[in-house]
Coordinates of C-alpha atoms in Angstrom, one line a residue:
M1 CA -12.7 26.2 44.1
K2 CA -12.2 23.2 42.4
S3 CA -14.2 23.0 38.8
S4 CA -16.7 20.0 38.6
A5 CA -16.3 20.3 34.4
K6 CA -14.5 17.3 33.3
I7 CA -12.4 17.5 30.1
A8 CA -13.7 15.2 27.4
V9 CA -10.8 13.3 25.7
T10 CA -11.6 12.5 22.1
R11 CA -9.8 9.4 20.3
Q12 CA -10.0 9.1 16.8
A13 CA -10.3 5.9 15.5
P14 CA -7.6 4.8 12.7
A15 CA -9.0 5.5 9.4
Y16 CA -8.4 1.7 8.2
L17 CA -11.3 0.5 10.5
D18 CA -13.6 2.0 8.4
R19 CA -12.1 -0.2 5.4
I20 CA -12.4 -3.6 7.4
P21 CA -16.1 -4.8 5.6
E22 CA -14.3 -3.6 2.2
A23 CA -11.0 -5.6 3.0
E24 CA -13.2 -8.7 4.4
A25 CA -15.2 -9.0 0.9
A26 CA -11.9 -9.0 -1.1
I27 CA -10.4 -11.4 0.9
R28 CA -13.3 -13.6 0.6
R29 CA -13.1 -13.0 -3.2
T30 CA -9.7 -15.1 -3.0
A31 CA -11.0 -18.0 -1.5
D32 CA -8.4 -18.2 0.5
R33 CA -8.7 -18.0 4.3
L34 CA -10.2 -15.0 6.0
T35 CA -8.1 -14.1 9.1
Q36 CA -8.0 -11.3 11.4
P37 CA -4.1 -10.2 10.3
R38 CA -5.1 -10.6 6.7
V39 CA -8.0 -8.1 7.1
A40 CA -6.2 -5.7 9.4
V41 CA -3.6 -5.6 7.1
L42 CA -5.5 -5.0 3.7
A43 CA -7.9 -2.4 5.6
C44 CA -5.0 -0.6 6.5
L45 CA -3.3 -0.5 2.7
M46 CA -6.8 0.6 2.0
S47 CA -7.0 3.5 3.8
L48 CA -3.8 4.7 2.4
D49 CA -3.2 7.1 -0.7
H50 CA 0.6 6.0 -0.9
A51 CA 2.4 3.1 -0.6
A52 CA 3.6 1.8 2.7
S53 CA 6.4 -0.2 4.2
H54 CA 6.1 -3.1 6.0
F55 CA 7.2 -0.9 9.3
D56 CA 4.6 1.7 8.6
V57 CA 1.8 -1.0 8.3
A58 CA 2.9 -2.9 11.6
Q59 CA 3.3 0.5 13.5
A60 CA -0.5 1.8 12.1
L61 CA -1.8 -1.5 13.4
A62 CA -0.1 -1.6 16.7
K63 CA -2.5 0.2 18.9
H64 CA -5.9 -1.6 17.6
H65 CA -4.6 -5.0 15.8
P66 CA -1.1 -5.6 17.1
I67 CA 0.9 -8.3 14.8
D68 CA 3.8 -9.6 14.9
R69 CA 6.4 -8.2 12.3
V70 CA 6.7 -11.7 10.6
T71 CA 3.1 -12.2 10.4
V72 CA 2.6 -8.9 8.9
Y73 CA 5.2 -9.4 5.9
R74 CA 3.5 -12.4 5.3
V75 CA 0.5 -11.1 4.8
L76 CA 1.8 -8.5 2.8
E77 CA 3.5 -11.2 0.7
W78 CA 0.4 -12.8 0.2
L79 CA -1.5 -9.9 -0.7
V80 CA 1.3 -9.4 -3.6
E81 CA 0.6 -13.4 -4.7
V82 CA -3.3 -13.0 -4.9
E83 CA -2.9 -9.4 -7.0
I84 CA -4.7 -7.5 -4.4
A85 CA -1.6 -5.7 -3.7
H86 CA 1.7 -4.9 -5.4
R87 CA 5.2 -4.0 -3.9
I88 CA 7.6 -1.1 -5.0
A89 CA 11.1 -1.2 -4.3
G90 CA 12.3 2.2 -2.6
D91 CA 15.6 3.5 -3.2
D92 CA 16.4 2.6 0.8
R93 CA 16.1 -1.0 -0.4
V94 CA 12.9 -1.3 1.2
W95 CA 9.9 -3.0 -0.3
R96 CA 6.5 -0.7 0.0
F97 CA 3.2 -2.1 -0.5
M98 CA 0.2 -0.6 -2.0
I99 CA -3.3 -2.0 -3.0
N100 CA -4.2 -2.6 -6.7
D101 CA -6.6 -0.1 -8.2
P102 CA -9.7 -2.1 -9.4
T103 CA -10.9 0.7 -11.4
A104 CA -7.4 1.4 -13.0
S105 CA -7.1 1.4 -17.0
I106 CA -4.7 -1.4 -16.6
A107 CA -4.9 -4.6 -15.2
P108 CA -3.4 -4.8 -11.7
H109 CA -0.6 -7.3 -12.5
H110 CA 0.8 -5.2 -15.4
Q111 CA 3.5 -2.7 -14.7
H112 CA 2.6 1.1 -14.2
A113 CA 4.7 3.9 -13.1
H114 CA 5.4 5.5 -9.8
F115 CA 6.1 8.8 -8.1
T116 CA 8.6 9.3 -5.4
C117 CA 8.2 12.6 -3.3
N118 CA 11.3 14.0 -2.7
T119 CA 10.3 15.9 0.4
C120 CA 8.3 13.3 2.4
G121 CA 9.6 10.2 0.5
Q122 CA 6.1 8.7 -0.4
T123 CA 5.4 6.7 -3.1
F124 CA 2.3 7.0 -5.3
C125 CA 1.2 4.8 -8.3
L126 CA 0.2 6.5 -11.4
D127 CA -1.8 3.9 -13.1
D128 CA -2.8 6.3 -16.4
V129 CA 0.7 6.7 -17.3
P130 CA 1.3 4.8 -20.3
N131 CA 4.2 2.0 -19.4
K132 CA 5.2 1.1 -23.2
L133 CA 8.5 2.4 -24.0
N134 CA 9.8 2.5 -27.8
F135 CA 13.4 0.8 -27.4
R136 CA 15.5 -1.6 -28.7
L137 CA 17.8 -4.1 -26.9
P138 CA 20.7 -5.7 -27.9
F139 CA 20.2 -9.1 -29.5
G140 CA 19.2 -11.6 -27.3
F141 CA 18.4 -9.1 -24.4
K142 CA 14.7 -10.1 -23.0
P143 CA 13.4 -7.6 -20.5
S144 CA 11.0 -9.2 -17.7
A145 CA 10.1 -5.9 -16.3
V146 CA 10.3 -2.1 -16.8
D147 CA 10.2 0.3 -13.9
L148 CA 9.5 3.9 -14.8
K149 CA 9.5 6.2 -11.5
F150 CA 9.1 9.9 -11.3
R151 CA 10.6 12.0 -8.7
G152 CA 9.5 15.5 -7.6
R153 CA 7.1 17.0 -5.1
C154 CA 3.9 15.6 -4.0
L155 CA 0.9 17.7 -3.8
H156 CA 1.1 17.8 -0.2
C157 CA 4.6 19.1 0.0
A158 CA 4.6 21.4 -3.2

């Protein structure tokens, strides 16, 4: 005997789709063009609590907003240029991108510390860790940046 009941398959929409209106508003504030790739990439970054590589972003967008990898990278670079996001160099020499927190205690273009999980490899921004170090460089040396990175296990992996 065949059952007439059908199994309902539910597909959950990606979390970044909820962030599209917020992404559109942020891009409009830049006075630059509002494009579908910019909105999709920014919404994707806004939905994450950790830094994401170019590959991570392209993969997250592949199903609902397929964008070629060059366009994804150009959008990520543009987001850094307009100070909506910043990039972090990973130990694997891959740039990871993260949205700047407008409520952080420091301006988005200032440096801040990061935490990289030894288990899952995700990188998180630590906006509340002071990035002022008292040190003396040799005469004539002028620093352009200070990178402060903590390592350990994140809350999810601990």
